[in-house]
CSV table of C-alpha atoms and ligand atoms in Angstrom, one decimal:
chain,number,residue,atom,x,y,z
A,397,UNK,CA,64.4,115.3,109.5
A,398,UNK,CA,62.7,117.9,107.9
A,399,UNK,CA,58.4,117.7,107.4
A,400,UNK,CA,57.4,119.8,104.8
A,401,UNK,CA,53.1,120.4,103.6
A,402,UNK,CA,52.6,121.2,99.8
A,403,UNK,CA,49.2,122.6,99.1
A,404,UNK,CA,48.0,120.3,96.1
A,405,UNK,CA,43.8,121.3,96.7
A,406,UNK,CA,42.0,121.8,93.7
A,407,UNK,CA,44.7,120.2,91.5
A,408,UNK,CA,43.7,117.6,89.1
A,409,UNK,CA,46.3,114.2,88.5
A,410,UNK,CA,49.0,114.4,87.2
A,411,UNK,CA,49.8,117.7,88.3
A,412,UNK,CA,49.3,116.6,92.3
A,413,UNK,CA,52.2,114.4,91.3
A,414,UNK,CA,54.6,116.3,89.5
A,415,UNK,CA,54.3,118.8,92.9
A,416,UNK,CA,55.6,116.2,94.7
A,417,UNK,CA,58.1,114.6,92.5
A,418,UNK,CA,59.4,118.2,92.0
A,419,UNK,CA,59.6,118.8,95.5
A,420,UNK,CA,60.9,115.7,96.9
A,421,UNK,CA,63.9,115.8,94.4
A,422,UNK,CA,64.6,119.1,96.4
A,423,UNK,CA,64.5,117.1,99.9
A,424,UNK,CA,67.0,115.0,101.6
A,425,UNK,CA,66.8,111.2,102.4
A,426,UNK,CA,64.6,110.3,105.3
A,427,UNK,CA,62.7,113.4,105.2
A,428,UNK,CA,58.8,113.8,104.7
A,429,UNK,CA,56.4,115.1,102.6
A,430,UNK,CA,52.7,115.4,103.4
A,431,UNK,CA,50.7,116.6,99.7
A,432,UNK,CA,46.6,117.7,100.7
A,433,UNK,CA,44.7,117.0,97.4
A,434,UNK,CA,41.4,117.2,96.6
A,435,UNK,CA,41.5,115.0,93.4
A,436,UNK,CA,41.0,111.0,94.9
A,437,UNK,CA,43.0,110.2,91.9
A,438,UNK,CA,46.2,111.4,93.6
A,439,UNK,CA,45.6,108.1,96.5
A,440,UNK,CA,46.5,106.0,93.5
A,441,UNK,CA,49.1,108.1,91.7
A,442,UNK,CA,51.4,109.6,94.1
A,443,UNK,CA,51.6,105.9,96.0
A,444,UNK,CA,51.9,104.6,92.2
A,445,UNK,CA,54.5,107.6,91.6
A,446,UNK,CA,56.6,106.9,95.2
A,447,UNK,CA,56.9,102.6,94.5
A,448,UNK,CA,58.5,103.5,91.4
A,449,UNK,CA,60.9,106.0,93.0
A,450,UNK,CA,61.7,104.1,95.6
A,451,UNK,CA,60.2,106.3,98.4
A,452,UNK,CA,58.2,105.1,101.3
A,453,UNK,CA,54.2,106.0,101.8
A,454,UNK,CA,54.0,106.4,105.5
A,455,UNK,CA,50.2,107.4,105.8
A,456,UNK,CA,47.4,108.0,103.5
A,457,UNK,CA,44.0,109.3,105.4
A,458,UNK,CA,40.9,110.7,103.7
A,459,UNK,CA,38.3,113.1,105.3
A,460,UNK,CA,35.9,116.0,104.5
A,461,UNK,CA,37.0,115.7,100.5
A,462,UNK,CA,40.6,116.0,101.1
A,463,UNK,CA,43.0,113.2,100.8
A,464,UNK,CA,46.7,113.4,102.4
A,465,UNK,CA,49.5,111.2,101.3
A,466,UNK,CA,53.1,111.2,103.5
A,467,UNK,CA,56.1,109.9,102.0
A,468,UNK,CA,59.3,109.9,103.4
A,469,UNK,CA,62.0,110.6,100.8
A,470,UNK,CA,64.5,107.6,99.5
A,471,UNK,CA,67.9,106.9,101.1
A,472,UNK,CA,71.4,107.7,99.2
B,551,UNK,CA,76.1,92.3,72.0
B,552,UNK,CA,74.0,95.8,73.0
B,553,UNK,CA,76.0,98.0,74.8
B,554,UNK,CA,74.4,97.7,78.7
B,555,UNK,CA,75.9,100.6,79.7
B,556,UNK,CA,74.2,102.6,77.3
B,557,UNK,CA,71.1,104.7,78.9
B,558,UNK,CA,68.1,105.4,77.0
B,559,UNK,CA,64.9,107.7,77.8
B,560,UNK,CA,61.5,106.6,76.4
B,561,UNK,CA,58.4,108.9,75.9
B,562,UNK,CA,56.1,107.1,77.9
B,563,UNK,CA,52.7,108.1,77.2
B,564,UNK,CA,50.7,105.2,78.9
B,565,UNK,CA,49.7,103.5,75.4
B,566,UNK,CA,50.7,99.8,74.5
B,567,UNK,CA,53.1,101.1,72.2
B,568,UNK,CA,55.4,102.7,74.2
B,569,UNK,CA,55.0,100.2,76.3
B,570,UNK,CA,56.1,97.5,74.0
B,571,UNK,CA,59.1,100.0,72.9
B,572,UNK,CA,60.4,100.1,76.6
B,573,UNK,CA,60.1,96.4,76.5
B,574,UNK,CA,62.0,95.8,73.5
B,575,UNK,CA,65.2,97.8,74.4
B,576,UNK,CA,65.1,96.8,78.1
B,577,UNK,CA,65.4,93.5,76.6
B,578,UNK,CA,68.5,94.5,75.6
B,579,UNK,CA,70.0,94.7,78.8
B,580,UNK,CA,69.9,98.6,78.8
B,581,UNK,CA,68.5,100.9,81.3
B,582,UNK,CA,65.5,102.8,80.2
B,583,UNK,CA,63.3,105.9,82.0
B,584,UNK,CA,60.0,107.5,81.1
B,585,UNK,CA,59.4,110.8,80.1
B,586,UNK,CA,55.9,111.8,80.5
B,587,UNK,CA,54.5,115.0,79.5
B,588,UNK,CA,51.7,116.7,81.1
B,589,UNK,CA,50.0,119.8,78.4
B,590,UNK,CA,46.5,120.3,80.2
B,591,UNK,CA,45.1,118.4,77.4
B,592,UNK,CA,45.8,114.5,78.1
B,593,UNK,CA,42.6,112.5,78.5
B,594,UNK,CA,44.5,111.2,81.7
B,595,UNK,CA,42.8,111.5,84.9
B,596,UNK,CA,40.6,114.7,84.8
B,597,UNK,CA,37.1,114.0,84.2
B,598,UNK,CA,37.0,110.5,86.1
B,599,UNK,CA,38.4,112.3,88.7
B,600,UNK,CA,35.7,114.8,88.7
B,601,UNK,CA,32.5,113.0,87.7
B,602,UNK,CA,30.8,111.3,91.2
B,603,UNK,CA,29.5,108.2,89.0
B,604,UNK,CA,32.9,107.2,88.4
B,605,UNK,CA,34.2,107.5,91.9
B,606,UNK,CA,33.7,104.2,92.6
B,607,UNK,CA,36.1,102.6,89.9
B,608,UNK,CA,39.6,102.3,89.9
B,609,UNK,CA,41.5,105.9,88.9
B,610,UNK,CA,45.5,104.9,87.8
B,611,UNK,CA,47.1,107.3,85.5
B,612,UNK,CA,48.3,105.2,82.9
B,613,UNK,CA,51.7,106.1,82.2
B,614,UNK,CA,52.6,105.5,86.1
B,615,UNK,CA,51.1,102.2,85.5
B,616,UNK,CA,53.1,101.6,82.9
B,617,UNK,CA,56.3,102.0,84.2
B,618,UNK,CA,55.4,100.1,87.8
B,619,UNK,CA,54.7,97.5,85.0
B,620,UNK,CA,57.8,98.1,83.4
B,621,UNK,CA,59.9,98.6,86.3
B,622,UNK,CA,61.7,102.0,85.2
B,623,UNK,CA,61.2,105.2,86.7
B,624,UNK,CA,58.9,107.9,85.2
B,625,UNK,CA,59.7,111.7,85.0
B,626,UNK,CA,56.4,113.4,84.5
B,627,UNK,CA,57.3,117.1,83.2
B,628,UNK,CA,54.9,120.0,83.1
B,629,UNK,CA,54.8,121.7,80.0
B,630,UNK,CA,51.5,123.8,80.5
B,631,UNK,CA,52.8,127.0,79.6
B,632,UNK,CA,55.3,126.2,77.1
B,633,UNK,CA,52.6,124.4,75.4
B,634,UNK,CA,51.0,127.2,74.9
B,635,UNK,CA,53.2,128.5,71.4
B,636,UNK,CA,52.6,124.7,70.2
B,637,UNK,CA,48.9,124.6,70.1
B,638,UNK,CA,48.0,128.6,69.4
B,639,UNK,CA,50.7,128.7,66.2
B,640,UNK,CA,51.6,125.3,64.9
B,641,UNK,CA,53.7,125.9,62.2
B,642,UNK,CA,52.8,122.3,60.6
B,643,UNK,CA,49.6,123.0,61.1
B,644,UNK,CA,46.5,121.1,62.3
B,645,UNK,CA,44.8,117.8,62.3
B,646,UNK,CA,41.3,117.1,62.1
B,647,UNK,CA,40.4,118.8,64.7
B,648,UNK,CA,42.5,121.6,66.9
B,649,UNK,CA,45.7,118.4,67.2
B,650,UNK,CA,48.7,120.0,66.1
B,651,UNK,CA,50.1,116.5,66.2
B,652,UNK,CA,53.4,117.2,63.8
B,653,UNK,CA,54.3,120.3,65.6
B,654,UNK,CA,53.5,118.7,69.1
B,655,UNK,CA,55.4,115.7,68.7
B,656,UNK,CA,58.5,118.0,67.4
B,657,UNK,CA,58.4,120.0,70.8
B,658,UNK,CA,58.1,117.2,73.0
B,659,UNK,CA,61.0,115.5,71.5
B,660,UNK,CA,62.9,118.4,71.9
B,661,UNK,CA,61.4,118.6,75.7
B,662,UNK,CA,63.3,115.1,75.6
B,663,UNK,CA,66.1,115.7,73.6
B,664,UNK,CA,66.9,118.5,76.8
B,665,UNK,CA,66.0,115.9,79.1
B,666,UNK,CA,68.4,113.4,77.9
B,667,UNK,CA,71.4,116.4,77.6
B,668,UNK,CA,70.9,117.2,81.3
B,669,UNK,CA,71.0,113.7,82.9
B,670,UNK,CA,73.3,112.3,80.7
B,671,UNK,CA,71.2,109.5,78.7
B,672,UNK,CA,72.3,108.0,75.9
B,673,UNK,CA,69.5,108.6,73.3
B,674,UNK,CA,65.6,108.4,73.4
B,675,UNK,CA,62.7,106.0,72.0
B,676,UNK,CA,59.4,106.5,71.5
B,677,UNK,CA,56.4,104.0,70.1
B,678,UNK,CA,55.8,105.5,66.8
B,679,UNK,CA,55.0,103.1,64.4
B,680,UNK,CA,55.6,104.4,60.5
B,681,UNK,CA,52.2,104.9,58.9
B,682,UNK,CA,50.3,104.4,62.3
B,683,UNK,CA,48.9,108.2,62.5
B,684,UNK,CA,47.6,110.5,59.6
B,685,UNK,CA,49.9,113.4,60.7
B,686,UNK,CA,52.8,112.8,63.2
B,687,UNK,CA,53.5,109.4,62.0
B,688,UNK,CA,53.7,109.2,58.5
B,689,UNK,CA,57.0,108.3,56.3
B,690,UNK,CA,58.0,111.4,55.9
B,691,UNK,CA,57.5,113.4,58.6
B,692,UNK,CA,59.4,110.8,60.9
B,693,UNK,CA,62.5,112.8,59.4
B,694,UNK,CA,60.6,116.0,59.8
B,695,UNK,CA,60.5,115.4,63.8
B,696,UNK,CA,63.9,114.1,63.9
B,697,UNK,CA,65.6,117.3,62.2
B,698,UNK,CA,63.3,119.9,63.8
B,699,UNK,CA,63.4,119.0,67.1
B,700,UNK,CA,67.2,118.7,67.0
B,701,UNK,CA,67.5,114.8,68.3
B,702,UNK,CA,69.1,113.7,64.9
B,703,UNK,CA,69.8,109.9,64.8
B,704,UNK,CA,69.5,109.6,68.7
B,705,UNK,CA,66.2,109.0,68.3
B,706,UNK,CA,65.4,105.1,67.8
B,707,UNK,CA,61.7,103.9,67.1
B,708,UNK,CA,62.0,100.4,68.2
B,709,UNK,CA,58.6,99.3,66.8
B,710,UNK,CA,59.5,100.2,63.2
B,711,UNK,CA,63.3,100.5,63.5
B,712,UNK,CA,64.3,98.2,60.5
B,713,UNK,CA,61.7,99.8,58.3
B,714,UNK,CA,64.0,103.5,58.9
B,715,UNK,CA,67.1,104.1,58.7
B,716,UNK,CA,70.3,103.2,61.1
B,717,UNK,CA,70.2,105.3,63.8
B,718,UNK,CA,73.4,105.9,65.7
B,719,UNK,CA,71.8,103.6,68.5
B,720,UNK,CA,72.2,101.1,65.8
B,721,UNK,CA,75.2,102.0,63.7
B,722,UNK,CA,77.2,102.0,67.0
B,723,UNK,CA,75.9,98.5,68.3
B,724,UNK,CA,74.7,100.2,71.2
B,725,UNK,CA,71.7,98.2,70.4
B,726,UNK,CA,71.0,95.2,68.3
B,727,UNK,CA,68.7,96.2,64.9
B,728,UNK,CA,68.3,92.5,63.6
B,729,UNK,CA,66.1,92.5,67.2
B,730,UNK,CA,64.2,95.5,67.1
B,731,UNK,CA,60.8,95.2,64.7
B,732,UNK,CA,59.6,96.4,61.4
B,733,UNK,CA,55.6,97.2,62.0
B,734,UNK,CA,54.2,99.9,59.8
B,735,UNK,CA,50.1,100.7,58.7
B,736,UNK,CA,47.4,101.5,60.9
B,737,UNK,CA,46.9,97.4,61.9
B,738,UNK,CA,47.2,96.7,65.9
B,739,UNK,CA,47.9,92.7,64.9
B,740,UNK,CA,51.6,92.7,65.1
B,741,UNK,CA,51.6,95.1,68.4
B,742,UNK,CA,49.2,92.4,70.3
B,743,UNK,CA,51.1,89.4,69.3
B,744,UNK,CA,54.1,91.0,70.7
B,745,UNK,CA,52.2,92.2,74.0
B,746,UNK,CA,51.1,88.6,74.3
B,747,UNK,CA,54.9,87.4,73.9
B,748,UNK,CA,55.5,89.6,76.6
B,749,UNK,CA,53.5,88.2,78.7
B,750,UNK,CA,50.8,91.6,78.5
B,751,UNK,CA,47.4,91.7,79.1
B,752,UNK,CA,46.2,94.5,80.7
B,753,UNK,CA,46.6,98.1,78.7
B,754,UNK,CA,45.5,101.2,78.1
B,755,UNK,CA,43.6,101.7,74.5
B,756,UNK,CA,43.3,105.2,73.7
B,757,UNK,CA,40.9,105.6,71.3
B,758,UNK,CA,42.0,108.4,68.4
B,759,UNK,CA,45.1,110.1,70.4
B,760,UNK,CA,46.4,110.6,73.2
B,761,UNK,CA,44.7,114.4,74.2
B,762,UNK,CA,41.5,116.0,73.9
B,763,UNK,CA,42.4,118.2,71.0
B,764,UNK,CA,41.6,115.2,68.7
B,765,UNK,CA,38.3,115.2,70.1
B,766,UNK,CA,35.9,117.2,68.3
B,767,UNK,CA,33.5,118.6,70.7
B,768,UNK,CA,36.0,119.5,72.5
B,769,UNK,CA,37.6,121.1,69.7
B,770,UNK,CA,34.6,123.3,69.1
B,771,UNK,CA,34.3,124.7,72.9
B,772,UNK,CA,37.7,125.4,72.9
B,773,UNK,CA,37.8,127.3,69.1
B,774,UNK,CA,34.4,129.0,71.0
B,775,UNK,CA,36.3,130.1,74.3
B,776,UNK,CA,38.9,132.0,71.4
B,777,UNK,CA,36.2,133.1,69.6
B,778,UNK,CA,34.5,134.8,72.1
B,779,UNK,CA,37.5,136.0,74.1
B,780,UNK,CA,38.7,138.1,70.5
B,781,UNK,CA,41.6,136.2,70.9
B,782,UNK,CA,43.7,132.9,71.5
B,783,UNK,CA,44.9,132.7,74.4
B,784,UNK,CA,44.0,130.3,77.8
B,785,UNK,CA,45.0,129.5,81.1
B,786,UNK,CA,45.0,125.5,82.5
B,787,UNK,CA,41.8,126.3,84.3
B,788,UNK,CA,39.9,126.9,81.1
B,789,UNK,CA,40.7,124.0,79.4
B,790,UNK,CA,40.2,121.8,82.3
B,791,UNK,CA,36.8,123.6,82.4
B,792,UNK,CA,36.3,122.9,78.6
B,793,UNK,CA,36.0,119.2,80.4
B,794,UNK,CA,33.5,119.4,82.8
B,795,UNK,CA,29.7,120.4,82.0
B,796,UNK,CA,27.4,121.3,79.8
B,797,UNK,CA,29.1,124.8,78.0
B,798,UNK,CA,25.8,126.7,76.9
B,799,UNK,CA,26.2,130.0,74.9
B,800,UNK,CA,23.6,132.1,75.0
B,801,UNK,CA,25.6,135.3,74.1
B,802,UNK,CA,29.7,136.1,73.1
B,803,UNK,CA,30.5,138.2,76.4
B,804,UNK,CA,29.5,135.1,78.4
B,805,UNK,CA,28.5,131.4,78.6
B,806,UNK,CA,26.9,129.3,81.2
B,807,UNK,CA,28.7,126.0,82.4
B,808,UNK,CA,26.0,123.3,84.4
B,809,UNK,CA,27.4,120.5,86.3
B,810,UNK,CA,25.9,117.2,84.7
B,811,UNK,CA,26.3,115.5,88.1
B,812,UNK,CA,27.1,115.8,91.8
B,813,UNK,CA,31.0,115.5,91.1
B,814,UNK,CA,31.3,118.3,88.7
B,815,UNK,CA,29.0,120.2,91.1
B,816,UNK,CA,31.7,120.2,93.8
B,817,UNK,CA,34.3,120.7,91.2
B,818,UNK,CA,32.9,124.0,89.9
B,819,UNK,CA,32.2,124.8,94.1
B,820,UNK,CA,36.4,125.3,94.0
B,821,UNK,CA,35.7,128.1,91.5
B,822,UNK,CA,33.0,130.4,92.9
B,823,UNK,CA,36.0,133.0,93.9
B,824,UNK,CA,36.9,133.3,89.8
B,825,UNK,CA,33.1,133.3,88.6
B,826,UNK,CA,29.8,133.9,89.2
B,827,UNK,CA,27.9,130.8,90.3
B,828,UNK,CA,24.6,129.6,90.3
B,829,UNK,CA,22.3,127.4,92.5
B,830,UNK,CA,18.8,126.5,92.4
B,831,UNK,CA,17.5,126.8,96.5
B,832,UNK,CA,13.9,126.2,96.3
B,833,UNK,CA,14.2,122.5,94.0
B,834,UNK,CA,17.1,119.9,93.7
B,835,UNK,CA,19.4,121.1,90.7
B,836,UNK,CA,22.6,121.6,89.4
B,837,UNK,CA,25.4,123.9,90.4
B,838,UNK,CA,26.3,126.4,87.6
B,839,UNK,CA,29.1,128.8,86.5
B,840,UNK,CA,29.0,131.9,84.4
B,841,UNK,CA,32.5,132.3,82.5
B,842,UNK,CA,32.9,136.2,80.9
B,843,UNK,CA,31.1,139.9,82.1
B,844,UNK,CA,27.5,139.1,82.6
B,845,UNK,CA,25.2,141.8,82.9
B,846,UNK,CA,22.5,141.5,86.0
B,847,UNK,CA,20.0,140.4,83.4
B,848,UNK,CA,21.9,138.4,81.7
B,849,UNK,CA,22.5,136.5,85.3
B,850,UNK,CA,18.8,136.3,85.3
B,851,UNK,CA,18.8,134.6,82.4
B,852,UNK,CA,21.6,132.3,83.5
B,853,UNK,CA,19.3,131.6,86.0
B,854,UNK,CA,16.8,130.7,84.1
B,855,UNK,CA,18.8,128.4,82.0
B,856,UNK,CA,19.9,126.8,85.4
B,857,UNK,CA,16.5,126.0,86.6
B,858,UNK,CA,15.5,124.1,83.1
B,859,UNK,CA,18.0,121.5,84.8
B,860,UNK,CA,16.5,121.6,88.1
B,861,UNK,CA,14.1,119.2,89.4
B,862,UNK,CA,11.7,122.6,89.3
B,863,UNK,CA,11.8,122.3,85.4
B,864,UNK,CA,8.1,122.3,85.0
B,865,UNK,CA,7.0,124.3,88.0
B,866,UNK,CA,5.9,128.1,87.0
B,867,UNK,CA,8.9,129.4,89.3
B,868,UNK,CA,12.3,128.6,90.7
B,869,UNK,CA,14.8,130.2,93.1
B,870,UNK,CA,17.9,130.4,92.6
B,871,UNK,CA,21.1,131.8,94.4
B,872,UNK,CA,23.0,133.8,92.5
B,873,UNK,CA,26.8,134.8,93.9
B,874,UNK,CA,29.3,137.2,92.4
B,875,UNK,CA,32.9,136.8,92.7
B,876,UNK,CA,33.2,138.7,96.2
B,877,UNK,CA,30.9,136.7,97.4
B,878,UNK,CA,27.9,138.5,97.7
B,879,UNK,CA,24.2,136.5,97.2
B,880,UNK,CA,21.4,137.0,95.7
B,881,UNK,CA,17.9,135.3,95.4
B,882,UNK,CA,16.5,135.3,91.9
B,883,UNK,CA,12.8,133.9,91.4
B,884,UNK,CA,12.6,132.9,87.7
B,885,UNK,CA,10.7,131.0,85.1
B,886,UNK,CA,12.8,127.9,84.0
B,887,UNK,CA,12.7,128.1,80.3
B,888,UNK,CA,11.4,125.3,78.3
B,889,UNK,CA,13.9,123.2,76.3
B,890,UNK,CA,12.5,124.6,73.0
B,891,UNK,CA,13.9,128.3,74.3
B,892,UNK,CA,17.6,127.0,74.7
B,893,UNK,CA,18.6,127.1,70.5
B,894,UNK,CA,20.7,124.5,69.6
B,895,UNK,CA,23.2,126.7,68.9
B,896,UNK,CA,24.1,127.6,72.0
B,897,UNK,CA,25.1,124.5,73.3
B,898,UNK,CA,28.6,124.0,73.0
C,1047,SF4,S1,47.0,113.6,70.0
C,1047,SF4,FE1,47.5,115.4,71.2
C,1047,SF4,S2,49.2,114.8,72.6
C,1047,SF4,FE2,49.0,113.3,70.9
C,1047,SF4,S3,50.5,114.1,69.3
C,1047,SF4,FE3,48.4,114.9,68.8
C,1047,SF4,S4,48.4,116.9,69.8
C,1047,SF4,FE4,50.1,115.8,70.7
């Protein structure tokens, strides 16, 4: 299992998104990705974006203005 | 019967219409995704994002919505850059304000029309109803968007579909035209009666268009930003800027951007590397940002403009930080001016 971090601070939705659609479709089943945003709108979107896709949110925490979302890539 | 093993791709912009278009041709019995695309202008998001006094309420980007409602996936493609040639030379032209809604609606059907090609999809819908929208919608430039942007007949407009002509969707009973609907003018009636037959409730209204080029104030900051620049060109963070603030102009070679609120004081924080900021230190006021080559009286002045929205307003003096792009501070003790000194002119 790979753990990748994409830098998505100081990016307004949807682009927080479209980093980590881009980058997940680049990413093999069962691995995770962790996106750091600073827009609060991206703790609706990307778990929005990831139930639609299939993938699995594994944590969401907020703190000091940053919010992280993990995902862990679809199976097959 | 419709073909189910036909594919189809819908531009999905987070509207009821395009909503109700997926819903017609899923009923169908065919598979449908959503195409979304992102220019830098879409009303989605941004400024809730940014502005503190919205924090509180719920922040969903509509198209996402749409297709958890709808249950199809959603491709959301970023199209900043290539955006770019669409808005600065529109070849139809603009709408009422800086929309090149003919020309825009060509190019993102095209965006699709490669979409489609790559992952092997059948054909493409969109929402558009005939007669809906002064530019992009109209009779005849349905055809216009059709031939230019290369789709041809793949494209199918379930809303209006028996008001056009057969498109090959249709002609090859891929799809079923006596079901697909004939809606045309400006009314919303027939589009709500089929949301309630759907079962519907909840949607997105967007009120003139979809981006912020219909909008008119924003219009003018943006055809300012050009103006003053000598010529017309931006980069995503200027016309997200064009969102946030109050854009005051007191001279071509620079302008002054205030944070309204605490929000879109923290947002313009993340750009104090790119510009020169403001902050009033000795009263409660806003944050600030000056965009272009200020001279240091000129920051002074800023400064000055900056403390007319602090809570110093009416005391004889104000400090206020000012930091260049490297960093470096200075304390500037100035005289707020009074309202009547800021022209109307200069506010964007
Ligand atoms: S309103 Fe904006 S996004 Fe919609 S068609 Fe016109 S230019 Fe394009």
């Amino acid at each position: 299992m790979t753990r990748v971090v994409i830098d998505c601070r100081r990016l307004l939705c949807p682009m927080p998104v479209i980093r980590v659609q881009d980058r997940a479709a680049a990413m093999r089943p069962g691995d995770e990705l962790e996106a750091v945003c600073t827009d609060p709108g991206a703790l609706n979107d990307i778990p929005a974006w990831c139930r639609i896709n299939g993938h699995a949110v594994v944590e969401v925490r907020s703190a000091g203005g940053e919010h992280v979302v993990v995902l862990r890539v679809a199976g097959g | 019967m419709p073909d189910a093993r036909r594919k189809a791709a819908a531009l999905v912009s987070g509207g009821l219409d395009s909503m109700l278009a997926v819903r017609v041709i899923q009923d169908q019995g065919i598979r449908v995704e959503g195409l979304n695309f992102y220019t830098g202008f879409c009303v989605e998001g941004h400024t809730q994002a940014i502005r503190r006094q919205d924090q509180a309420k719920e922040k969903r980007n509509n198209a996402l919505w749409v297709a958890e409602q709808l249950g199809i996936r959603l491709h959301i493609i970023d199209v900043v850059d290539a955006y770019k040639d669409v808005l600065l030379s529109p070849a139809h032209g603009y709408g009422a304000n800086l929309n090149p809604c003919l020309d825009c609606k060509i190019f993102m059907v095209a965006k699709a029309r490669e979409w489609i090609e790559a992952h092997d999809f059948d054909f493409l819908i969109s929402g558009e109803v005939v007669g809906q929208r002064p530019m992009s919608q109209r009779k005849d430039t349905l055809p216009v968007v059709q031939a230019e942007s290369g789709i041809g007949d793949l494209l199918l407009r379930p809303l209006s579909a028996r008001r056009l002509p057969p498109t090959r969707p249709e002609r090859e009973g891929w799809v079923d035209r006596e079901r697909l609907h004939d809606f045309h003018g400006r009314s919303r009636k027939p589009q709500m009666a089929l949301a309630a037959h759907y079962g519907i409730v909840d949607y997105a209204q967007p009120a003139g268009g979809c981006c912020f080029l219909t909008n008119e104030q924003y219009a003018v900051k943006l055809a300012d930003l050009w103006r003053s620049r000598g010529e017309r060109r931006y980069e995503l963070d200027d016309i997200i800027l064009l969102k946030i603030g109050r854009h005051i102009r007191p001279a071509p070679h620079y302008k002054v951007i205030v944070a309204r609120e605490e929000g879109e004081g923290n947002f313009l924080h993340g750009y104090r590397k790119q510009y020169w900021s403001l902050r009033p230190l000795s009263h409660v006021g806003p944050y600030a940002l000056i965009d272009g080559t200020p001279s240091p009286a000129d920051v002074e002045w800023a400064a000055q403009i900056v403390a007319r929205y602090s809570k110093g307003r009416d005391a004889p003096l104000v400090t206020v930080v000012a930091q260049d792009r490297d960093g470096a501070e200075r304390e500037l003790v100035v005289r707020p001016l009074a309202p009547a000194e800021i022209p109307a002119e200069w506010m964007l």
